[in-house]
Coordinates of N, CA and C in Angstrom, one line a residue:
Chain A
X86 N 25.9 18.8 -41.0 CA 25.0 18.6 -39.8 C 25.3 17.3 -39.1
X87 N 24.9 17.3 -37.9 CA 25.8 16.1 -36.9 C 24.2 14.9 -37.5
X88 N 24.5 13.6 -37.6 CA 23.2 12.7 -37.5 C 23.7 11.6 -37.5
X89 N 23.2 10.7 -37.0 CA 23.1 9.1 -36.9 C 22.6 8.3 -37.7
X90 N 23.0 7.5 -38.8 CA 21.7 6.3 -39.0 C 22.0 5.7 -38.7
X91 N 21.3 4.7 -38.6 CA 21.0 3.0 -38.5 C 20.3 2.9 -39.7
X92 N 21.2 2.4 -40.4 CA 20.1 1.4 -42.3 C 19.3 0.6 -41.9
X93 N 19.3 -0.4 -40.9 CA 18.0 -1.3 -40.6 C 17.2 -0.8 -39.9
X94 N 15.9 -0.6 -39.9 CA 14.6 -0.8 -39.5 C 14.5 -1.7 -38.0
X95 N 14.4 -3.1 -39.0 CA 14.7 -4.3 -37.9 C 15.0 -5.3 -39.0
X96 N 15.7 -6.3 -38.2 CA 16.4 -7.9 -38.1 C 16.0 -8.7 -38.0
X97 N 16.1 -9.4 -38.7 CA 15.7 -10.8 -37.3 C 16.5 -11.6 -38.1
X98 N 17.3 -12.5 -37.1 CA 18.5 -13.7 -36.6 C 17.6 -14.6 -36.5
X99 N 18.4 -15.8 -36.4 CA 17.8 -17.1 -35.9 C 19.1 -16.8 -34.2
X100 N 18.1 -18.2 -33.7 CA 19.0 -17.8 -32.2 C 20.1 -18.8 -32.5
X101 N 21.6 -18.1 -32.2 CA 22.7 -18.9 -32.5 C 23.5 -18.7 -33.8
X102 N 22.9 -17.7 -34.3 CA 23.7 -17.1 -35.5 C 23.7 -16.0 -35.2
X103 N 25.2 -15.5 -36.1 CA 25.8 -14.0 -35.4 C 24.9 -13.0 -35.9
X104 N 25.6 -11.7 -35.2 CA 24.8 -10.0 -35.9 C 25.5 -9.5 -35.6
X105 N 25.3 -8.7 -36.8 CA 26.1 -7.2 -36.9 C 24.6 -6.2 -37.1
X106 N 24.7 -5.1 -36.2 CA 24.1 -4.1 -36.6 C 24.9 -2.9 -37.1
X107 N 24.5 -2.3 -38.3 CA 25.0 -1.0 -38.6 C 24.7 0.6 -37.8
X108 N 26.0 1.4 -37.8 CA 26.0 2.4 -37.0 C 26.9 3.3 -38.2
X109 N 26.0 4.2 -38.8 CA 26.9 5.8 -39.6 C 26.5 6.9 -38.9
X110 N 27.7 7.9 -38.9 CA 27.7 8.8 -37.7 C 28.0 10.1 -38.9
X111 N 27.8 11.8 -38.9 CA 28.0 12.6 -39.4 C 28.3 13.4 -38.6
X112 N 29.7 14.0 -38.3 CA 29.9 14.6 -36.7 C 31.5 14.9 -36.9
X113 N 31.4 16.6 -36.8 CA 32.3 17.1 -37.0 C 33.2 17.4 -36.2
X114 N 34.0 16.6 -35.1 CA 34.9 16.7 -34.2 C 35.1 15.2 -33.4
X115 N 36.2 14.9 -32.8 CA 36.2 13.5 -32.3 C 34.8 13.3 -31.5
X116 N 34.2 11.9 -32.0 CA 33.3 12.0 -31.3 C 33.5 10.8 -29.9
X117 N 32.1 10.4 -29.1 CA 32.0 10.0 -28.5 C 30.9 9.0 -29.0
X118 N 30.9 7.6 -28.9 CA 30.1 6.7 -29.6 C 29.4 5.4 -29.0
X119 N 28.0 5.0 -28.4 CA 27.6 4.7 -28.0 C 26.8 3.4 -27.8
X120 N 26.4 2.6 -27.7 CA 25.1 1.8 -28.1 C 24.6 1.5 -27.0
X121 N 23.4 1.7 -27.0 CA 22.2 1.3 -25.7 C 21.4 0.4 -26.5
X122 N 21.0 -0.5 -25.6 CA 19.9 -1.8 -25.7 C 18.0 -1.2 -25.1
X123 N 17.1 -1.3 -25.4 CA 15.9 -1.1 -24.9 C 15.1 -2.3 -25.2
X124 N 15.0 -2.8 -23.9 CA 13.6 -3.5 -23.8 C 12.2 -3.2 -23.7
X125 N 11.1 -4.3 -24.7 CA 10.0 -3.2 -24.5 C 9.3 -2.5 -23.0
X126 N 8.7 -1.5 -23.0 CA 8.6 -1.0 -21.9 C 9.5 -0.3 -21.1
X127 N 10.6 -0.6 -21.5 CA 12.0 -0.4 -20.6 C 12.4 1.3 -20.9
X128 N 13.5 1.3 -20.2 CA 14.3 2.3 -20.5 C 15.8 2.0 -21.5
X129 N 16.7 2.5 -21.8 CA 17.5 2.4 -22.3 C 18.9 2.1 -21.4
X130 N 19.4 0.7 -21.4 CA 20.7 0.7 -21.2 C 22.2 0.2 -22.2
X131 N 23.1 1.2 -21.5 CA 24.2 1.1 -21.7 C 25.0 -0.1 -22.5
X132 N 25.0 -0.7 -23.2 CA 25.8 -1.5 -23.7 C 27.6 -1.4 -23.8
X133 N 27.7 0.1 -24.3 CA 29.4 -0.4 -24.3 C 29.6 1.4 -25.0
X134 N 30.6 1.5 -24.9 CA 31.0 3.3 -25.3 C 32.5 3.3 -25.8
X135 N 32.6 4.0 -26.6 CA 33.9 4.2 -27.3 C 34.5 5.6 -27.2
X136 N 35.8 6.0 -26.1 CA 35.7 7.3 -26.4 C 37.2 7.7 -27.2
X137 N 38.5 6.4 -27.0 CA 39.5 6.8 -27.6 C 40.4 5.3 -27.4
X138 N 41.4 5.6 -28.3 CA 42.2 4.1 -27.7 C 42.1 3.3 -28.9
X139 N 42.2 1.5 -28.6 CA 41.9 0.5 -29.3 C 40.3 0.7 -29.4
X140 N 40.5 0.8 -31.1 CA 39.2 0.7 -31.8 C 37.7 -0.5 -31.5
X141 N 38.2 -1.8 -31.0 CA 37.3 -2.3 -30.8 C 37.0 -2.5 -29.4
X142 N 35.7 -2.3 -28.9 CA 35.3 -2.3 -27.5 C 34.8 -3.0 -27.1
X143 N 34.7 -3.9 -26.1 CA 33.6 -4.6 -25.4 C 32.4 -4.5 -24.2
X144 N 31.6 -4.8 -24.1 CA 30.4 -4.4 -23.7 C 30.1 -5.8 -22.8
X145 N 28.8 -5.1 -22.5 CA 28.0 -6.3 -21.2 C 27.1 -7.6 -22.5
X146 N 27.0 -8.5 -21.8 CA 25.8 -9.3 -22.5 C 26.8 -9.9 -24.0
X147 N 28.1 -10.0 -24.0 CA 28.4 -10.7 -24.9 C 28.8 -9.6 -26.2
X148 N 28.0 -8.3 -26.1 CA 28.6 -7.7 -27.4 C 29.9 -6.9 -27.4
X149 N 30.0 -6.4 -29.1 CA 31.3 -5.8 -29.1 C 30.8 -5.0 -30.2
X150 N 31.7 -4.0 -30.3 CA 31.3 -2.6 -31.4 C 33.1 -2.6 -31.9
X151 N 33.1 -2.0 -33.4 CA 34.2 -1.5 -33.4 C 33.9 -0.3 -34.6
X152 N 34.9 0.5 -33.8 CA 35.1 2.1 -34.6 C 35.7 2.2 -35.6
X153 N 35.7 2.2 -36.9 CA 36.2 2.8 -38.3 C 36.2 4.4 -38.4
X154 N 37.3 5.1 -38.0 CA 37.2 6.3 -38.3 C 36.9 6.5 -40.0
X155 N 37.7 5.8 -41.0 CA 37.5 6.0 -42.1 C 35.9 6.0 -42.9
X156 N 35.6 4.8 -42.3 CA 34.3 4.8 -42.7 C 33.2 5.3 -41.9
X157 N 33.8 6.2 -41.0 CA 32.7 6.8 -39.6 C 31.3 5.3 -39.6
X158 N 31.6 4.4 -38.9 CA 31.2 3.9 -38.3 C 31.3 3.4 -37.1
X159 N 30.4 2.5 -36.6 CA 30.4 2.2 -35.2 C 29.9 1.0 -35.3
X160 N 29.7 -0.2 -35.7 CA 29.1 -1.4 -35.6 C 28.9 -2.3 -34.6
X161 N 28.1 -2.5 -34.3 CA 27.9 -3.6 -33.3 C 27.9 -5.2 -33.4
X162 N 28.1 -6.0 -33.2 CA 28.7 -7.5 -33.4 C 28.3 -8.1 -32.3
X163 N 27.8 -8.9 -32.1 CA 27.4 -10.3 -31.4 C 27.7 -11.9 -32.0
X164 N 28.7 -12.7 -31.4 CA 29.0 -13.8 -32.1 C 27.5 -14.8 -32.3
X165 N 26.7 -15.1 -30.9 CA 25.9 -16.2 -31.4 C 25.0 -15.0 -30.1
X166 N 23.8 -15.2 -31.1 CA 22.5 -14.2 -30.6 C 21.5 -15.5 -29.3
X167 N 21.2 -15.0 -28.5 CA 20.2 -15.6 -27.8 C 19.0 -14.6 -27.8
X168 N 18.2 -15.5 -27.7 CA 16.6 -15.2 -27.6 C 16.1 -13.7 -27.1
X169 N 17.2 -14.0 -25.5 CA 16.8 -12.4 -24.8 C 17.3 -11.6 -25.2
X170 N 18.0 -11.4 -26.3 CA 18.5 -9.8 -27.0 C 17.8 -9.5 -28.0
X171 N 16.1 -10.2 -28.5 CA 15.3 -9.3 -28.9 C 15.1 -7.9 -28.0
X172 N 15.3 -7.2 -28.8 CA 14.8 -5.8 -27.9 C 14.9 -4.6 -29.6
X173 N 15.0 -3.5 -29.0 CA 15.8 -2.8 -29.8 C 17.2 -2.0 -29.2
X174 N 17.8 -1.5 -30.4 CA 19.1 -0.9 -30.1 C 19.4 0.5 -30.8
X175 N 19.8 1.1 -30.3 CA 20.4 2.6 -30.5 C 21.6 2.9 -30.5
X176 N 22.3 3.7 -31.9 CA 23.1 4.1 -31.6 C 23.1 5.1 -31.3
X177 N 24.7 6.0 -30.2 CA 24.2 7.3 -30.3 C 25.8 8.1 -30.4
X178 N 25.7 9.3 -30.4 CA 27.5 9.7 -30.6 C 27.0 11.4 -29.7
X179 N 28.3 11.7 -29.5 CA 28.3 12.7 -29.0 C 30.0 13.7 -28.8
X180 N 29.7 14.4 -28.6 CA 30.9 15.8 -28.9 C 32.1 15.8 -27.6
X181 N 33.3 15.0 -28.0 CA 34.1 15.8 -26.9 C 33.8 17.2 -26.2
X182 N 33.8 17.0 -24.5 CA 33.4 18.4 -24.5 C 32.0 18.6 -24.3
X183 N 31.1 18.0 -24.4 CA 30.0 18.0 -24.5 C 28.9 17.2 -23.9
X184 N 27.5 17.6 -23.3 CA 27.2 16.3 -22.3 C 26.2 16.0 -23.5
X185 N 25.4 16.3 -24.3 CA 24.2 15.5 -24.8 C 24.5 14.5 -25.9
X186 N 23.7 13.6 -26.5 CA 24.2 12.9 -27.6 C 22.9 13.1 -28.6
X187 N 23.2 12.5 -29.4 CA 22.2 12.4 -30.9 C 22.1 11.0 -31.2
X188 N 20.9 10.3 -31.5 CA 20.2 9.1 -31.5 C 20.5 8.6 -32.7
X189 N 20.2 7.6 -33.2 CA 19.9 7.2 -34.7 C 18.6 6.4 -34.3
X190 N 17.7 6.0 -35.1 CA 16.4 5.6 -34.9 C 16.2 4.8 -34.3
X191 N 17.2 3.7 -34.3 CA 17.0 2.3 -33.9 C 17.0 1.7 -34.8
X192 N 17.5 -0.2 -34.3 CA 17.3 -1.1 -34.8 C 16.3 -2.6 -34.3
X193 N 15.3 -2.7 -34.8 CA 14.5 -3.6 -33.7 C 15.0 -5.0 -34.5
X194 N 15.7 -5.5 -33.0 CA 16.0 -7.2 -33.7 C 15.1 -8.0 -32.7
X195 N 14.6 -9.0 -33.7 CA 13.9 -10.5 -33.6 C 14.7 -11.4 -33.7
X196 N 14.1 -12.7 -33.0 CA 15.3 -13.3 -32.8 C 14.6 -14.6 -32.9
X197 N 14.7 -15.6 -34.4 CA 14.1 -16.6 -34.4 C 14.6 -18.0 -33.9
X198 N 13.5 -18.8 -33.3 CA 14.0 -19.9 -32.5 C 14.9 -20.5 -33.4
Chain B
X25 N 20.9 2.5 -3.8 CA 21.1 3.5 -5.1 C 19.8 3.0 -5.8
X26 N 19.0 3.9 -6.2 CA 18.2 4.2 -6.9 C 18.3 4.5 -8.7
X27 N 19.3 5.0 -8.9 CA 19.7 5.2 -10.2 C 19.1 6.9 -10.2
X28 N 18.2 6.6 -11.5 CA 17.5 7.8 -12.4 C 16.4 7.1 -12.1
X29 N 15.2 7.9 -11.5 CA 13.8 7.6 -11.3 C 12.7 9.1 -11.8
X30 N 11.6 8.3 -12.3 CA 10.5 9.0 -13.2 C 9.5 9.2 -12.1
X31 N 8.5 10.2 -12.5 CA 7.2 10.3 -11.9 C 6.5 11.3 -12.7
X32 N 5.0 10.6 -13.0 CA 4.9 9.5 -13.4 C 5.3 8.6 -13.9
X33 N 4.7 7.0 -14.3 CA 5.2 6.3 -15.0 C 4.1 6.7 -16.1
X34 N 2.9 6.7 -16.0 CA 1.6 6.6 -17.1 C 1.0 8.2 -16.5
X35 N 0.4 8.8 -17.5 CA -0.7 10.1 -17.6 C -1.2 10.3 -18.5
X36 N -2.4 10.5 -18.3 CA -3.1 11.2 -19.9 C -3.9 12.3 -19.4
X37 N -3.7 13.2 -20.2 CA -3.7 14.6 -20.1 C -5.0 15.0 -21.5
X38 N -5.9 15.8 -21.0 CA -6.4 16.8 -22.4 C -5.6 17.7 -22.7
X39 N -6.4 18.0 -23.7 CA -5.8 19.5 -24.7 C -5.8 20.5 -23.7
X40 N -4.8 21.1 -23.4 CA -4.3 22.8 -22.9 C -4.0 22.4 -21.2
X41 N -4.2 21.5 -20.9 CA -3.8 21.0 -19.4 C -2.6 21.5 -19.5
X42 N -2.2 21.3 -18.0 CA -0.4 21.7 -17.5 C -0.5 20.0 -17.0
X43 N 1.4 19.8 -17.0 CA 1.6 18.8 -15.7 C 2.7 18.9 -15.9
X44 N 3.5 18.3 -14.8 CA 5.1 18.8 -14.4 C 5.5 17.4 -14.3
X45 N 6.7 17.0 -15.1 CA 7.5 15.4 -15.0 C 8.7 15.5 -14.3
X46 N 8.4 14.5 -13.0 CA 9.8 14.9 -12.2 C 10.8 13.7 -12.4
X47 N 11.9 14.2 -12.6 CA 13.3 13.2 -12.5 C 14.4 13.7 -11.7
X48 N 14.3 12.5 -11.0 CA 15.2 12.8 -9.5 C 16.7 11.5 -9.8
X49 N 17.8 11.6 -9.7 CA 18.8 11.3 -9.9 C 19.8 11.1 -8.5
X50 N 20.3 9.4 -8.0 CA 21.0 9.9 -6.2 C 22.6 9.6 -6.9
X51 N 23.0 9.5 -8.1 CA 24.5 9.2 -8.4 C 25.0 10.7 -8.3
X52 N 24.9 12.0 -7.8 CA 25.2 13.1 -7.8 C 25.7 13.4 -9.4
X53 N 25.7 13.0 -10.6 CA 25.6 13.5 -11.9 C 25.1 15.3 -11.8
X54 N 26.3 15.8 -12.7 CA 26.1 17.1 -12.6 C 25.0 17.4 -13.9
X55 N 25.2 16.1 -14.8 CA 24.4 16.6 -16.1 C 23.2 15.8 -16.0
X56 N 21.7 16.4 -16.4 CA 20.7 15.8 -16.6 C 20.3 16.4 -18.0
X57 N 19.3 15.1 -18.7 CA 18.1 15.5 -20.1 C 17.3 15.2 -19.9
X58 N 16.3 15.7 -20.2 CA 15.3 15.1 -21.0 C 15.2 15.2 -21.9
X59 N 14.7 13.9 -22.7 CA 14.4 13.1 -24.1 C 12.9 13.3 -24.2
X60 N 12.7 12.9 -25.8 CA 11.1 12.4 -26.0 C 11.6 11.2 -27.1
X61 N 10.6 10.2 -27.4 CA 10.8 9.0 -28.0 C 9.7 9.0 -28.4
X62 N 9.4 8.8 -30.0 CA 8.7 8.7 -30.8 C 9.3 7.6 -31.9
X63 N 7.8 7.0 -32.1 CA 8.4 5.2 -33.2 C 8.8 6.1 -34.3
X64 N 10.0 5.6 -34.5 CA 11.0 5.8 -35.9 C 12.0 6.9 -35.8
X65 N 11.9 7.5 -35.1 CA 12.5 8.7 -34.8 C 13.7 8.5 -33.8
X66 N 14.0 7.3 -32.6 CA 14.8 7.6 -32.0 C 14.7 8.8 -30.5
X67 N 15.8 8.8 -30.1 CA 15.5 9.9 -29.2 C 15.8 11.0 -29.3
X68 N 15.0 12.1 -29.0 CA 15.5 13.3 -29.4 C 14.9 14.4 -28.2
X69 N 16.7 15.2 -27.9 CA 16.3 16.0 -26.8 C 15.7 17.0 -26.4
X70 N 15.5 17.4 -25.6 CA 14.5 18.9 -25.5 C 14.8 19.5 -24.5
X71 N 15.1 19.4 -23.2 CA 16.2 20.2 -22.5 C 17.5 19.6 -22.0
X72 N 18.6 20.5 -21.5 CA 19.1 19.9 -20.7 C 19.8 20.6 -19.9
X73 N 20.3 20.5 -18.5 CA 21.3 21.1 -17.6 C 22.9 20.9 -17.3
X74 N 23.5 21.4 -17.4 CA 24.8 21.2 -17.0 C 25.3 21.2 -15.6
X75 N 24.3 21.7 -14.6 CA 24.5 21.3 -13.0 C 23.4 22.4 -12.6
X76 N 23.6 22.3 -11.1 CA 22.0 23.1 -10.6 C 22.1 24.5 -11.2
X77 N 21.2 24.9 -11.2 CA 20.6 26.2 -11.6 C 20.8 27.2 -12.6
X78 N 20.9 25.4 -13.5 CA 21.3 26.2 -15.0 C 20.2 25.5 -15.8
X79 N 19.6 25.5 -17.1 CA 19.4 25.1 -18.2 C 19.6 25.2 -19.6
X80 N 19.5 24.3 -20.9 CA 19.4 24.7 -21.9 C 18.3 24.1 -23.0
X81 N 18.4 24.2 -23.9 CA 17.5 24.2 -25.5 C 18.3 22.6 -25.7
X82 N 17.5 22.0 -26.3 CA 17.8 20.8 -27.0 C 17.2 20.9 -28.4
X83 N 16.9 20.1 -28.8 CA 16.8 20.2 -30.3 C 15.2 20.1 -30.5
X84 N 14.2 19.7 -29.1 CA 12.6 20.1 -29.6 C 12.5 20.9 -28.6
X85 N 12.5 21.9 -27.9 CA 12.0 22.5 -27.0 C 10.8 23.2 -27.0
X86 N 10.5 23.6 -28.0 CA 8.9 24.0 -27.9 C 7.9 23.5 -27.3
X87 N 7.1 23.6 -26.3 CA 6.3 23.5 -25.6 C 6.3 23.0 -24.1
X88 N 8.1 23.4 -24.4 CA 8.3 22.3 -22.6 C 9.0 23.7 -22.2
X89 N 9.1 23.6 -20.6 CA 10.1 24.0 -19.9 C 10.4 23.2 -18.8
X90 N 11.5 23.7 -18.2 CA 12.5 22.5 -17.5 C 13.4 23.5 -15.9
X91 N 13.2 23.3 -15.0 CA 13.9 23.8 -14.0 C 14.6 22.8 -13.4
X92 N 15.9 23.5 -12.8 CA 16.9 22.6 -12.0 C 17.2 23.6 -10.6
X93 N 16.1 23.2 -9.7 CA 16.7 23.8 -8.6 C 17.6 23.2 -7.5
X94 N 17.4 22.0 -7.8 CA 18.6 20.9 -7.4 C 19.0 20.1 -7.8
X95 N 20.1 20.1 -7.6 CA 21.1 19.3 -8.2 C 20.9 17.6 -8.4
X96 N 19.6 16.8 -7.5 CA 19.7 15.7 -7.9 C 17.9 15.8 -8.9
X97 N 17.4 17.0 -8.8 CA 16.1 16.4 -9.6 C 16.2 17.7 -10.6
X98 N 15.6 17.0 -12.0 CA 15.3 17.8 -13.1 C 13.6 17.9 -13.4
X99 N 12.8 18.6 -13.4 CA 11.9 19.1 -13.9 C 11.5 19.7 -15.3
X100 N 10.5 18.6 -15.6 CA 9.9 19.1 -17.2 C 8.7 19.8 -16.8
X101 N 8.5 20.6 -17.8 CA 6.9 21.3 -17.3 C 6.3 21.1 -18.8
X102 N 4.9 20.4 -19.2 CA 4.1 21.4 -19.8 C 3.3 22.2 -19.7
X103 N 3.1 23.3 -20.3 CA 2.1 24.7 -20.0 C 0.5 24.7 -20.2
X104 N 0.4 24.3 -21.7 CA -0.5 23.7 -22.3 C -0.2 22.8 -23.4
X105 N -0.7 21.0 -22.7 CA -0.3 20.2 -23.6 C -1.0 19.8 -24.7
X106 N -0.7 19.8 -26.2 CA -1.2 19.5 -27.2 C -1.3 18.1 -27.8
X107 N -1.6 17.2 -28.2 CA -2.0 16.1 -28.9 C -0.5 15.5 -29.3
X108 N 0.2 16.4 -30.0 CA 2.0 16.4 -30.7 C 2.7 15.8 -29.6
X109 N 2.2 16.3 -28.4 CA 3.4 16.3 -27.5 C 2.8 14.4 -26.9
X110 N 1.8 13.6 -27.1 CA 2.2 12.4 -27.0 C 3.4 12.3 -27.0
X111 N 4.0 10.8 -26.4 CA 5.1 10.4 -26.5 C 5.4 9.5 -24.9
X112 N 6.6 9.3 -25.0 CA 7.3 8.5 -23.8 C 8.3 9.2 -23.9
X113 N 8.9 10.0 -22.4 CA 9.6 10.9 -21.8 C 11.0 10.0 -20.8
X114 N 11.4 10.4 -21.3 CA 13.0 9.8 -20.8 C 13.6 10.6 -19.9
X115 N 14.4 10.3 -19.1 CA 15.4 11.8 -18.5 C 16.5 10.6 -18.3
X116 N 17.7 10.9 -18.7 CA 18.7 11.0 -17.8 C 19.6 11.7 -17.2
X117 N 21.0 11.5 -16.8 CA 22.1 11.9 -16.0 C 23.0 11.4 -16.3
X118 N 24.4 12.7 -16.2 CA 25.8 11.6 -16.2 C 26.5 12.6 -15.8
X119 N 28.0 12.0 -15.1 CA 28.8 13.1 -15.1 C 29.3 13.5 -16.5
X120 N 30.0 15.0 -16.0 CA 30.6 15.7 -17.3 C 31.3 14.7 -18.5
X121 N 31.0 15.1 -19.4 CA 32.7 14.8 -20.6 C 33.7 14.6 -20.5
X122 N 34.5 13.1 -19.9 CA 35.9 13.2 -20.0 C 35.9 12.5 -18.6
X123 N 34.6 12.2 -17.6 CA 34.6 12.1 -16.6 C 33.5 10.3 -16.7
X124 N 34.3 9.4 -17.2 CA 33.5 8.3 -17.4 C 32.1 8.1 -18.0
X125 N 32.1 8.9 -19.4 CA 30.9 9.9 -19.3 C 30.3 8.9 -20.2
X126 N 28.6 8.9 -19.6 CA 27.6 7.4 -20.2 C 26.2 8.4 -19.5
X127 N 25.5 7.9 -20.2 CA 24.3 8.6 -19.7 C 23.2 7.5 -19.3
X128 N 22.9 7.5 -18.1 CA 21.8 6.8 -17.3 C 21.0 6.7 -17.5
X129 N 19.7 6.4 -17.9 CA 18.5 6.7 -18.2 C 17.5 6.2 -17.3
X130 N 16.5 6.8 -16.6 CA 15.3 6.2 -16.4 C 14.4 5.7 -16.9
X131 N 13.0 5.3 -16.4 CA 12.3 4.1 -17.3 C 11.3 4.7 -18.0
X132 N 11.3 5.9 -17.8 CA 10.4 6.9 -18.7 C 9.2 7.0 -18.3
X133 N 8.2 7.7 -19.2 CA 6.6 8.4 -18.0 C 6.1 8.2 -19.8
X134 N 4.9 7.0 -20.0 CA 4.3 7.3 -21.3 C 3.1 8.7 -20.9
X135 N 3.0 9.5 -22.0 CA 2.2 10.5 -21.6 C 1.3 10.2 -22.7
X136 N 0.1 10.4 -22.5 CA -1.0 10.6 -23.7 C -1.5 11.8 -23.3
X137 N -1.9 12.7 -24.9 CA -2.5 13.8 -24.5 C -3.9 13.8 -25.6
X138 N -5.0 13.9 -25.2 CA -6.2 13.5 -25.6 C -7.2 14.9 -26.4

C-alpha cells in the first residue's frame, strides 16, 4: 500500500539550532516527493520537490530535503531555525504519471526563543 | 494572478443541508483536488479532475460530489451534510506530471456541520 509517515508529532527547536524533520514513503514506482509548509490558518505552501537528478534539493526559506532511495526517505534539514518557521509541515509523494499525492500527517514545529 | 481561490472561507451548515464549495484557479492548470484536513490525519483527497469535463474518486469520496465544467473552476457539492464531514476543505491545481508538476493550494473554506 502507498503511505507516508512522519514519526514526529511535533518538535520544538530552540531558535538557532538546526532541524531535521523525518519523511518515510511506501510507494511502489519512482516517486515524486514533496514538502509543503502550513501556517496556522493558512493554506499549504510549496517548499521544495524532488522529482529526479541530484539527490539533495533546495527549497525557499533556507531549507533543503534529501532523497535516500535506499532508505525511502525524504528528510528535511534546516541549518539554524528562526522563529517564523513555527508552522507545520507535510510531507507528500506522488506517482510518475500521476497528478494526486498522498500526505503524511504532519509535523508541528515550535520554535523556542 | 490570483493563484487558487476558495469560496467560502467560513460555513456552518446543519444536519442534511446541501452547499456547493467553489474553487476557481487563473494559472490555466489542467489538474484540480480537492482535499479535506482533519488534526492528525494530514490531507486526504476526495475528488479530482484531470482537465474539464472529467472527474474522479479520491480516497474519501463518500458524501461529496464534484463537477468540472470549466477548466479554471472545480466544484465540491454536499448533498446532505453530516456532522463527519466537518473539516477544512482545500482545493488545489497543477499542471500534468512531468510538466513542473507542484500543486497549488488555496487557503481553504473551514466548514462546520452542526
Amino acid at each position: 500500500a502507498q503511505s507516508v509517515t512522519q514519526p514526529d508529532i511535533h518538535i520544538t527547536v530552540s531558535e538557532g539550532a538546526s532541524l531535521e524533520l523525518r519523511c518515510n514513503y511506501s510507494y511502489g514506482a519512482t516517486p515524486y516527493l514533496f514538502w509543503y509548509v502550513q501556517s496556522p490558518g493558512q493554506g499549504l505552501q510549496l517548499l521544495l520537490k524532488y522529482f529526479s537528478g541530484d539527490t539533495l534539493v533546495q527549497g525557499i526559506k533556507g531549507f533543503e530535503a534529501e532523497f535516500k532511495r535506499s532508505q525511502s526517505s525524504f528528510n528535511l534539514r534546516k541549518p539554524s531555525v528562526h522563529w517564523s518557521d513555527a508552522a507545520e509541515y507535510f510531507c507528500a509523494v506522488g506517482r510518475l504519471g500521476e497528478g494526486k499525492l498522498i500526505f503524511g500527517q504532519g509535523t508541528e514545529l515550535s520554535v523556542k526563543p | 494572478n490570483a493563484g487558487v481561490t476558495q469560496t467560502p472561507k467560513f460555513r456552518v451548515l446543519k444536519t442534511g443541508q446541501s452547499m456547493t464549495l467553489l474553487c476557481a484557479q487563473d494559472m490555466n492548470h489542467e489538474y484540480m483536488y480537492w482535499y479535506r484536513q482533519d488534526p492528525g490525519m494530514g490531507l486526504r483527497l476526495i475528488h479530482y479532475s484531470v482537465g474539464e469535463g472529467t472527474t474522479a474518486k479520491g480516497e474519501v469520496p463518500d458524501g461529496y460530489n464534484v463537477s468540472r465544467l470549466k477548466k479554471q473552476n472545480f466544484l465540491l457539492g454536499l448533498e446532505s451534510a453530516a456532522p463527519s464531514q466537518t473539516s477544512v476543505y482545500f482545493c488545489a491545481s497543477s499542471y500534468p506530471p512531468g510538466l513542473a508538476y507542484a500543486e497549488y493550494f488555496g487557503p481553504g473554506t473551514r466548514l462546520t456541520v452542526t
